[in-house]
CSV table of C-alpha atoms in Angstrom, one decimal:
chain,number,residue,atom,x,y,z
A,1,MET,CA,2.8,-15.5,-2.6
A,2,ASN,CA,4.7,-17.0,-5.5
A,3,ALA,CA,2.6,-19.2,-7.7
A,4,SER,CA,5.7,-20.3,-9.5
A,5,PRO,CA,7.2,-23.4,-7.8
A,6,SER,CA,10.7,-22.3,-9.0
A,7,GLN,CA,10.5,-19.2,-6.9
A,8,PRO,CA,10.4,-19.2,-3.1
A,9,HIS,CA,7.4,-17.8,-1.2
A,10,PRO,CA,8.5,-14.6,0.6
A,11,ALA,CA,8.2,-16.4,4.0
A,12,GLU,CA,10.8,-18.9,2.7
A,13,TRP,CA,13.4,-16.3,1.7
A,14,PRO,CA,16.7,-16.8,3.7
A,15,GLU,CA,17.2,-14.2,6.3
A,16,THR,CA,20.2,-12.1,5.9
A,17,ARG,CA,21.7,-11.4,9.4
A,18,GLU,CA,24.9,-9.7,8.4
A,19,LEU,CA,25.1,-6.0,7.6
A,20,ARG,CA,26.1,-5.0,4.1
A,21,ASP,CA,29.6,-3.8,3.2
A,22,THR,CA,30.4,-0.3,4.2
A,23,GLU,CA,30.4,1.0,0.6
A,24,GLU,CA,26.7,0.4,0.5
A,25,ARG,CA,26.0,2.5,3.6
A,26,ASP,CA,25.1,5.8,1.9
A,27,LEU,CA,22.9,7.0,4.7
A,28,PRO,CA,24.2,7.9,8.2
A,29,ALA,CA,22.6,6.2,11.2
A,30,GLY,CA,19.0,7.3,11.8
A,31,ARG,CA,18.6,9.2,8.6
A,32,HIS,CA,16.2,6.7,7.0
A,33,ALA,CA,13.4,7.7,9.3
A,34,SER,CA,13.6,11.4,8.5
A,35,HIS,CA,13.8,10.7,4.8
A,36,LYS,CA,10.7,8.5,5.0
A,37,GLU,CA,8.7,10.9,7.0
A,38,ARG,CA,9.5,13.8,4.6
A,39,LEU,CA,8.4,11.7,1.7
A,40,MET,CA,5.3,10.5,3.4
A,41,ALA,CA,4.4,14.1,4.4
A,42,GLN,CA,4.6,15.1,0.7
A,43,ILE,CA,2.4,12.2,-0.3
A,44,HIS,CA,-0.3,12.9,2.2
A,45,ASP,CA,-0.1,16.6,1.6
A,46,ASP,CA,-1.0,15.9,-2.0
A,47,ILE,CA,-3.8,13.5,-1.5
A,48,ARG,CA,-6.0,15.1,1.1
A,49,ASP,CA,-9.6,16.2,1.7
A,50,THR,CA,-10.1,19.3,-0.4
A,51,THR,CA,-11.5,21.1,2.7
A,52,ALA,CA,-8.6,20.2,4.9
A,53,PRO,CA,-5.1,21.6,5.3
A,54,ALA,CA,-2.0,19.6,4.4
A,55,ALA,CA,-1.8,16.1,6.0
A,56,PRO,CA,0.9,15.0,8.5
A,57,ALA,CA,3.8,12.8,7.9
A,58,ARG,CA,2.4,9.3,7.7
A,59,GLN,CA,3.5,6.2,5.8
A,60,ARG,CA,1.1,4.7,3.4
A,61,GLY,CA,2.4,1.2,3.0
A,62,PRO,CA,4.1,0.7,0.9
A,63,PHE,CA,3.7,3.9,-1.0
A,64,LEU,CA,1.4,3.3,-3.9
A,65,ARG,CA,0.5,7.0,-4.0
A,66,ARG,CA,3.9,7.9,-5.3
A,67,ARG,CA,2.9,6.3,-8.6
A,68,ILE,CA,0.3,9.0,-8.9
A,69,LEU,CA,2.7,11.7,-7.9
A,70,LEU,CA,5.9,10.8,-9.7
A,71,PRO,CA,7.0,9.5,-13.1
A,72,VAL,CA,8.8,6.2,-13.3
A,73,ALA,CA,12.3,7.6,-13.0
A,74,ALA,CA,11.4,9.3,-9.7
A,75,CYS,CA,9.7,6.3,-8.3
A,76,ALA,CA,13.0,4.4,-8.1
A,77,LEU,CA,14.5,7.3,-6.2
A,78,ALA,CA,11.5,7.5,-3.9
A,79,GLY,CA,11.8,3.8,-3.2
A,80,ALA,CA,15.5,4.2,-2.3
A,81,ILE,CA,14.7,7.1,0.1
A,82,VAL,CA,11.8,5.3,1.7
A,83,GLY,CA,13.7,2.0,1.9
A,84,GLY,CA,16.6,3.7,3.6
A,85,VAL,CA,17.9,1.0,5.9
A,86,ALA,CA,16.5,-1.8,3.7
A,87,LEU,CA,18.5,-0.6,0.7
A,88,TYR,CA,21.7,0.7,2.3
A,89,GLY,CA,22.2,-1.9,5.0
A,90,ASP,CA,22.6,0.6,7.9
A,91,ASP,CA,20.9,-0.6,11.0
A,92,GLY,CA,20.9,2.9,12.5
A,93,GLY,CA,21.7,1.5,15.9
A,94,ASP,CA,18.0,1.3,16.7
A,95,GLY,CA,17.4,-2.4,16.3
A,96,THR,CA,16.2,-2.3,12.7
A,97,THR,CA,17.5,-4.8,10.3
A,98,PRO,CA,18.1,-4.8,6.5
A,99,LEU,CA,15.0,-6.0,4.7
A,100,ALA,CA,15.6,-5.6,1.0
A,101,THR,CA,18.0,-8.6,0.9
A,102,GLY,CA,16.1,-11.3,-0.9
A,103,PRO,CA,15.8,-12.1,-4.6
A,104,ALA,CA,13.2,-10.2,-6.5
A,105,LEU,CA,9.7,-11.6,-5.9
A,106,THR,CA,8.1,-12.9,-9.1
A,107,THR,CA,4.9,-14.5,-10.2
A,108,PRO,CA,3.3,-15.8,-13.4
A,109,VAL,CA,1.3,-13.0,-15.0
A,110,GLY,CA,-2.4,-13.9,-14.9
A,111,THR,CA,-4.7,-13.4,-17.8
A,112,ALA,CA,-6.7,-10.3,-17.7
A,113,ASP,CA,-10.4,-10.3,-18.7
A,114,ALA,CA,-12.1,-7.0,-19.4
A,115,LYS,CA,-15.6,-8.4,-19.9
A,116,GLY,CA,-16.2,-9.7,-16.4
A,117,ALA,CA,-15.0,-6.7,-14.3
A,118,ALA,CA,-18.3,-4.9,-14.0
A,119,ARG,CA,-20.2,-8.0,-13.0
A,120,LEU,CA,-17.6,-9.1,-10.5
A,121,LEU,CA,-17.4,-5.6,-8.9
A,122,GLY,CA,-21.2,-5.7,-8.7
A,123,ARG,CA,-21.1,-8.9,-6.7
A,124,ILE,CA,-18.3,-7.6,-4.5
A,125,SER,CA,-20.3,-4.4,-3.9
A,126,LEU,CA,-23.3,-6.3,-2.8
A,127,ALA,CA,-21.2,-8.5,-0.4
A,128,ALA,CA,-19.6,-5.3,1.1
A,129,ALA,CA,-23.0,-3.7,1.6
A,130,ASP,CA,-24.2,-6.7,3.6
A,131,ALA,CA,-21.0,-6.7,5.8
A,132,SER,CA,-20.9,-5.0,9.1
A,133,GLY,CA,-18.8,-1.8,9.1
A,134,PRO,CA,-17.0,-0.5,12.2
A,135,THR,CA,-18.9,0.8,15.1
A,136,VAL,CA,-16.9,3.5,16.7
A,137,ARG,CA,-17.2,6.1,19.5
A,138,ASP,CA,-15.2,9.2,20.4
A,139,GLY,CA,-11.7,8.5,21.6
A,140,GLN,CA,-11.3,5.2,19.9
A,141,PHE,CA,-8.6,4.2,17.4
A,142,LEU,CA,-8.7,2.1,14.3
A,143,TYR,CA,-6.2,-0.8,14.2
A,144,ILE,CA,-5.0,-2.4,10.9
A,145,ALA,CA,-2.4,-5.2,10.8
A,146,SER,CA,-0.9,-6.4,7.6
A,147,LYS,CA,1.9,-8.3,6.0
A,148,VAL,CA,3.8,-6.4,3.4
A,149,ALA,CA,6.9,-6.5,1.1
A,150,SER,CA,8.3,-4.3,-1.6
A,151,THR,CA,10.8,-4.6,-4.4
A,152,TYR,CA,13.4,-2.0,-5.2
A,153,PRO,CA,16.3,-1.3,-7.6
A,154,LYS,CA,19.6,-1.2,-5.7
A,155,THR,CA,22.8,0.2,-7.2
A,156,VAL,CA,26.2,-0.7,-5.9
A,157,ASP,CA,29.4,0.2,-7.8
A,158,ASP,CA,27.4,1.2,-10.8
A,159,LYS,CA,25.6,-2.2,-10.9
A,160,THR,CA,21.9,-2.2,-10.5
A,161,THR,CA,20.0,-5.2,-9.2
A,162,VAL,CA,16.5,-5.8,-8.1
A,163,VAL,CA,15.9,-6.9,-4.5
A,164,SER,CA,12.8,-7.6,-2.4
A,165,GLN,CA,12.1,-7.2,1.2
A,166,GLU,CA,11.4,-10.2,3.4
A,167,LEU,CA,7.6,-10.4,4.1
A,168,HIS,CA,7.2,-8.5,7.3
A,169,ASP,CA,4.6,-7.3,9.8
A,170,ARG,CA,3.1,-3.8,9.8
A,171,GLN,CA,0.7,-2.4,12.4
A,172,VAL,CA,-1.0,0.9,12.3
A,173,TRP,CA,-3.1,2.7,14.9
A,174,GLN,CA,-5.1,5.8,13.8
A,175,SER,CA,-7.4,8.1,15.7
A,176,LEU,CA,-10.8,8.7,14.2
A,177,ASP,CA,-9.8,12.3,13.2
A,178,GLY,CA,-6.4,11.1,11.8
A,179,LYS,CA,-4.4,13.5,14.0
A,180,ASP,CA,-2.9,10.8,16.2
A,181,GLY,CA,-1.6,7.3,15.7
A,182,TRP,CA,1.3,4.9,15.8
A,183,LEU,CA,3.2,2.8,13.3
A,184,ILE,CA,5.2,-0.4,14.0
A,185,GLU,CA,6.8,-2.0,10.9
A,186,ALA,CA,9.5,-4.7,11.3
A,187,GLY,CA,12.9,-3.5,10.1
A,188,GLU,CA,11.6,0.0,9.4
A,189,THR,CA,10.6,1.7,12.7
A,190,GLY,CA,12.4,-0.3,15.4
A,191,ASP,CA,10.5,-2.5,17.9
A,192,GLN,CA,8.8,0.5,19.6
A,193,GLY,CA,7.5,2.1,16.5
A,194,ILE,CA,7.0,5.8,15.5
A,195,THR,CA,4.3,8.3,16.2
A,196,LEU,CA,1.9,9.4,13.4
A,197,ALA,CA,0.7,12.4,15.3
A,198,GLY,CA,0.2,15.6,13.3
A,199,GLU,CA,-1.7,18.8,13.3
A,200,HIS,CA,-3.9,17.9,10.4
A,201,PRO,CA,-5.9,14.8,9.6
A,202,VAL,CA,-4.9,12.3,7.0
A,203,SER,CA,-7.3,11.8,4.1
A,204,SER,CA,-8.0,8.2,5.0
A,205,ALA,CA,-9.0,9.0,8.6
A,206,TYR,CA,-12.4,7.6,9.6
A,207,ASP,CA,-13.9,11.1,10.1
A,208,ASN,CA,-13.0,12.0,6.5
A,209,LEU,CA,-14.3,8.7,5.1
A,210,VAL,CA,-17.7,9.2,6.6
A,211,LYS,CA,-18.0,12.5,4.8
A,212,LEU,CA,-17.4,11.0,1.3
A,213,PRO,CA,-20.4,10.4,-1.0
A,214,THR,CA,-21.8,6.9,-1.1
A,215,ASP,CA,-23.2,7.4,-4.6
A,216,ALA,CA,-20.8,5.8,-7.0
A,217,ASP,CA,-20.9,8.6,-9.6
A,218,ALA,CA,-20.4,11.3,-7.0
A,219,LEU,CA,-17.6,9.4,-5.3
A,220,LEU,CA,-15.8,8.8,-8.6
A,221,LYS,CA,-16.1,12.4,-9.6
A,222,LYS,CA,-14.6,13.6,-6.3
A,223,ILE,CA,-11.8,11.1,-6.2
A,224,SER,CA,-10.9,11.8,-9.8
A,225,GLN,CA,-10.9,15.5,-9.3
A,226,ASP,CA,-8.7,15.2,-6.2
A,227,ALA,CA,-6.3,12.8,-7.8
A,228,ASP,CA,-6.1,14.9,-11.0
A,229,LYS,CA,-4.9,17.9,-9.0
A,230,ILE,CA,-1.8,16.2,-7.8
A,231,ARG,CA,-1.0,13.4,-10.1
A,232,ASP,CA,2.1,13.5,-12.3
A,233,LYS,CA,0.8,14.2,-15.8
A,234,GLU,CA,2.6,11.2,-17.2
A,235,VAL,CA,0.3,9.0,-15.1
A,236,PRO,CA,-3.1,8.5,-16.8
A,237,ARG,CA,-6.1,10.1,-15.0
A,238,ASP,CA,-8.1,6.9,-14.9
A,239,GLN,CA,-5.1,5.0,-13.3
A,240,ALA,CA,-4.7,7.7,-10.7
A,241,ALA,CA,-8.4,7.4,-9.8
A,242,PHE,CA,-8.2,3.6,-9.6
A,243,VAL,CA,-5.2,3.8,-7.3
A,244,ALA,CA,-6.8,6.5,-5.1
A,245,LEU,CA,-9.9,4.4,-4.7
A,246,GLY,CA,-7.7,1.4,-3.7
A,247,ASP,CA,-6.0,3.5,-1.1
A,248,LEU,CA,-9.4,3.9,0.7
A,249,LEU,CA,-9.6,0.1,1.0
A,250,THR,CA,-6.2,-0.7,2.6
A,251,GLU,CA,-4.9,1.1,5.6
A,252,SER,CA,-8.3,2.4,6.7
A,253,TYR,CA,-11.6,1.0,7.8
A,254,PRO,CA,-14.3,2.5,5.6
A,255,PRO,CA,-18.0,2.2,6.5
A,256,ALA,CA,-19.9,-0.6,4.6
A,257,LYS,CA,-21.9,1.8,2.4
A,258,LEU,CA,-18.7,3.6,1.3
A,259,THR,CA,-16.9,0.3,0.6
A,260,ALA,CA,-19.8,-0.7,-1.6
A,261,ALA,CA,-19.6,2.6,-3.4
A,262,ILE,CA,-15.9,2.3,-3.9
A,263,TYR,CA,-16.4,-0.9,-5.9
A,264,GLN,CA,-19.3,0.5,-7.9
A,265,ALA,CA,-17.1,3.5,-8.7
A,266,ALA,CA,-14.2,1.3,-9.8
A,267,ALA,CA,-16.6,-0.5,-12.2
A,268,LYS,CA,-17.1,2.8,-14.0
A,269,ILE,CA,-13.3,3.4,-14.7
A,270,PRO,CA,-12.3,2.4,-18.2
A,271,GLY,CA,-9.6,-0.3,-18.4
A,272,VAL,CA,-10.5,-2.2,-15.2
A,273,VAL,CA,-10.2,-5.9,-15.7
A,274,THR,CA,-10.4,-9.2,-13.7
A,275,VAL,CA,-7.6,-11.6,-13.1
A,276,ASP,CA,-8.8,-15.1,-12.3
A,277,ASP,CA,-5.9,-16.0,-10.0
A,278,ALA,CA,-4.0,-13.6,-7.8
A,279,VAL,CA,-2.1,-14.3,-4.6
A,280,ASP,CA,-1.8,-12.0,-1.6
A,281,ALA,CA,1.3,-11.6,0.5
A,282,THR,CA,0.4,-14.5,2.8
A,283,GLY,CA,-0.2,-16.9,-0.1
A,284,ARG,CA,-4.0,-16.7,-0.1
A,285,HIS,CA,-5.3,-17.3,-3.6
A,286,GLY,CA,-8.1,-15.1,-4.8
A,287,VAL,CA,-9.6,-13.3,-7.8
A,288,ALA,CA,-8.4,-9.8,-8.6
A,289,VAL,CA,-9.9,-6.6,-9.9
A,290,ALA,CA,-7.1,-4.8,-11.6
A,291,ARG,CA,-5.9,-2.0,-13.9
A,292,LEU,CA,-2.8,-1.7,-16.0
A,293,ASN,CA,-0.8,1.5,-15.9
A,294,GLU,CA,0.3,1.8,-19.5
A,295,GLN,CA,2.9,4.4,-18.5
A,296,ASP,CA,5.1,2.0,-16.5
A,297,GLY,CA,3.7,-1.4,-17.4
A,298,GLN,CA,2.6,-2.3,-13.9
A,299,ARG,CA,-0.8,-3.7,-13.0
A,300,THR,CA,-2.4,-2.8,-9.7
A,301,GLU,CA,-4.5,-5.7,-8.4
A,302,TRP,CA,-7.1,-5.7,-5.6
A,303,ILE,CA,-7.4,-9.3,-4.4
A,304,PHE,CA,-10.6,-10.9,-3.0
A,305,ASP,CA,-11.5,-14.2,-1.6
A,306,LYS,CA,-13.2,-16.2,-4.4
A,307,LYS,CA,-16.1,-17.4,-2.1
A,308,SER,CA,-16.7,-14.7,0.4
A,309,LEU,CA,-15.5,-11.8,-1.8
A,310,GLU,CA,-13.8,-10.3,1.2
A,311,PHE,CA,-10.9,-7.9,0.4
A,312,LEU,CA,-7.6,-9.7,1.1
A,313,GLY,CA,-4.9,-7.3,0.0
A,314,GLU,CA,-3.3,-5.9,-3.1
A,315,ARG,CA,-0.2,-6.2,-5.2
A,316,ASN,CA,1.6,-4.5,-8.1
A,317,VAL,CA,2.9,-6.8,-10.9
A,318,GLN,CA,5.0,-5.8,-13.9
A,319,VAL,CA,3.0,-7.2,-16.8
A,320,LYS,CA,4.6,-5.4,-19.7
A,321,PRO,CA,8.3,-4.6,-20.3
A,322,ASP,CA,9.6,-1.8,-18.1
A,323,THR,CA,10.9,1.0,-20.4
A,324,SER,CA,13.5,1.9,-17.8
A,325,GLY,CA,14.8,-1.7,-17.9
A,326,VAL,CA,14.7,-2.1,-14.1
A,327,PHE,CA,11.9,-4.6,-13.5
A,328,LYS,CA,11.4,-7.8,-15.6
A,329,VAL,CA,7.9,-9.0,-16.6
A,330,GLY,CA,6.5,-10.9,-13.7
A,331,THR,CA,8.2,-8.9,-10.9
A,332,VAL,CA,6.0,-8.2,-7.9
A,333,THR,CA,6.9,-4.7,-7.0
A,334,PHE,CA,4.6,-4.5,-3.9
A,335,THR,CA,2.5,-7.0,-2.1
A,336,SER,CA,0.2,-6.8,1.0
A,337,ALA,CA,-2.3,-8.8,2.9
A,338,ILE,CA,-4.7,-7.4,5.5
A,339,THR,CA,-4.6,-9.7,8.5
A,340,GLN,CA,-6.8,-7.8,11.0
A,341,ARG,CA,-8.9,-4.7,11.3
A,342,ALA,CA,-10.4,-3.7,14.6
A,343,VAL,CA,-11.6,-0.8,16.7
A,344,VAL,CA,-9.6,-0.4,19.9
A,345,ASP,CA,-10.0,1.9,23.0
A,346,GLY,CA,-6.6,3.7,22.7
A,347,ASN,CA,-3.4,4.2,20.8
A,348,LYS,CA,-1.1,1.2,20.7
A,349,ARG,CA,-3.8,-1.0,22.3
A,350,MET,CA,-4.2,-4.5,20.9
A,351,PRO,CA,-7.6,-5.9,19.9
A,352,SER,CA,-7.1,-8.9,22.1
A,353,ARG,CA,-7.1,-6.6,25.2
A,354,GLU,CA,-10.4,-5.1,24.4
A,355,GLY,CA,-13.4,-6.3,26.4
């Protein structure tokens, strides 16, 4: 992940086996899960299909949507609540382990080029249109496996430091209607995972995705309108739309025509640039399509394989000074890599077991 030889790749970070001192344990055992679920419920309530009721508690990993919902000061609090165990060192007695223990993940800030974004997105769109989308039938589940890590501010005894999680596995199962599913995330949910079942479907559910327009202009209009209803007004409207489009690419499995339309729509957003070298969470180098959030100085990067133009993952990089003084330029505040997408025959079923 780290292009800088002076900084370790996340997979090389030393594992911290010991629990933190008791003064860091601000949350009682087991409280982190309930905090996380409440925050995720708010996030998915706010970004939902306009014809659907509120969405259930479900973690969007890790939590890009809060950058639409919340101003910078609140983001740090949201990170602390969601991180729970990772930040406060309480294993909750359920087998979870502290994750946010490593040094802050950093990377050289790549050069952004505004001129080539539309052309690159056009090529990516054509490649996506030619790719095979998922073939699904009633009763099946979508399976998405990824590697993720986030960076958080941590305050102990009035001293704030920036710490990053170890790179870790995340597995999500989601029913086609989004009303059932399962999440297993190392160090966050315990070995057995947690249910994602809820009364109402999440916005990224497959049944919702197939209803979205595949015309780029119509798609951008809908996404922008939906994001505009719930974004914090400090977050620029175009940035909210870019992040919302990116959310359709990650923990979901959109049809090929919709994927192509997402890239075409992104090309129409002012401020979208290319970055000639970006690295996903597993260390794969690629080219990125990105946009800078002028409000917090962070650039959201969608990373693609340079040859196949396949979507690899995404990351957020601090590319301008953080007005809050928390993150230094070059800090990677979030990184992910999609390692597998599949259609499986049931909740918690692994793709290798499918016939």
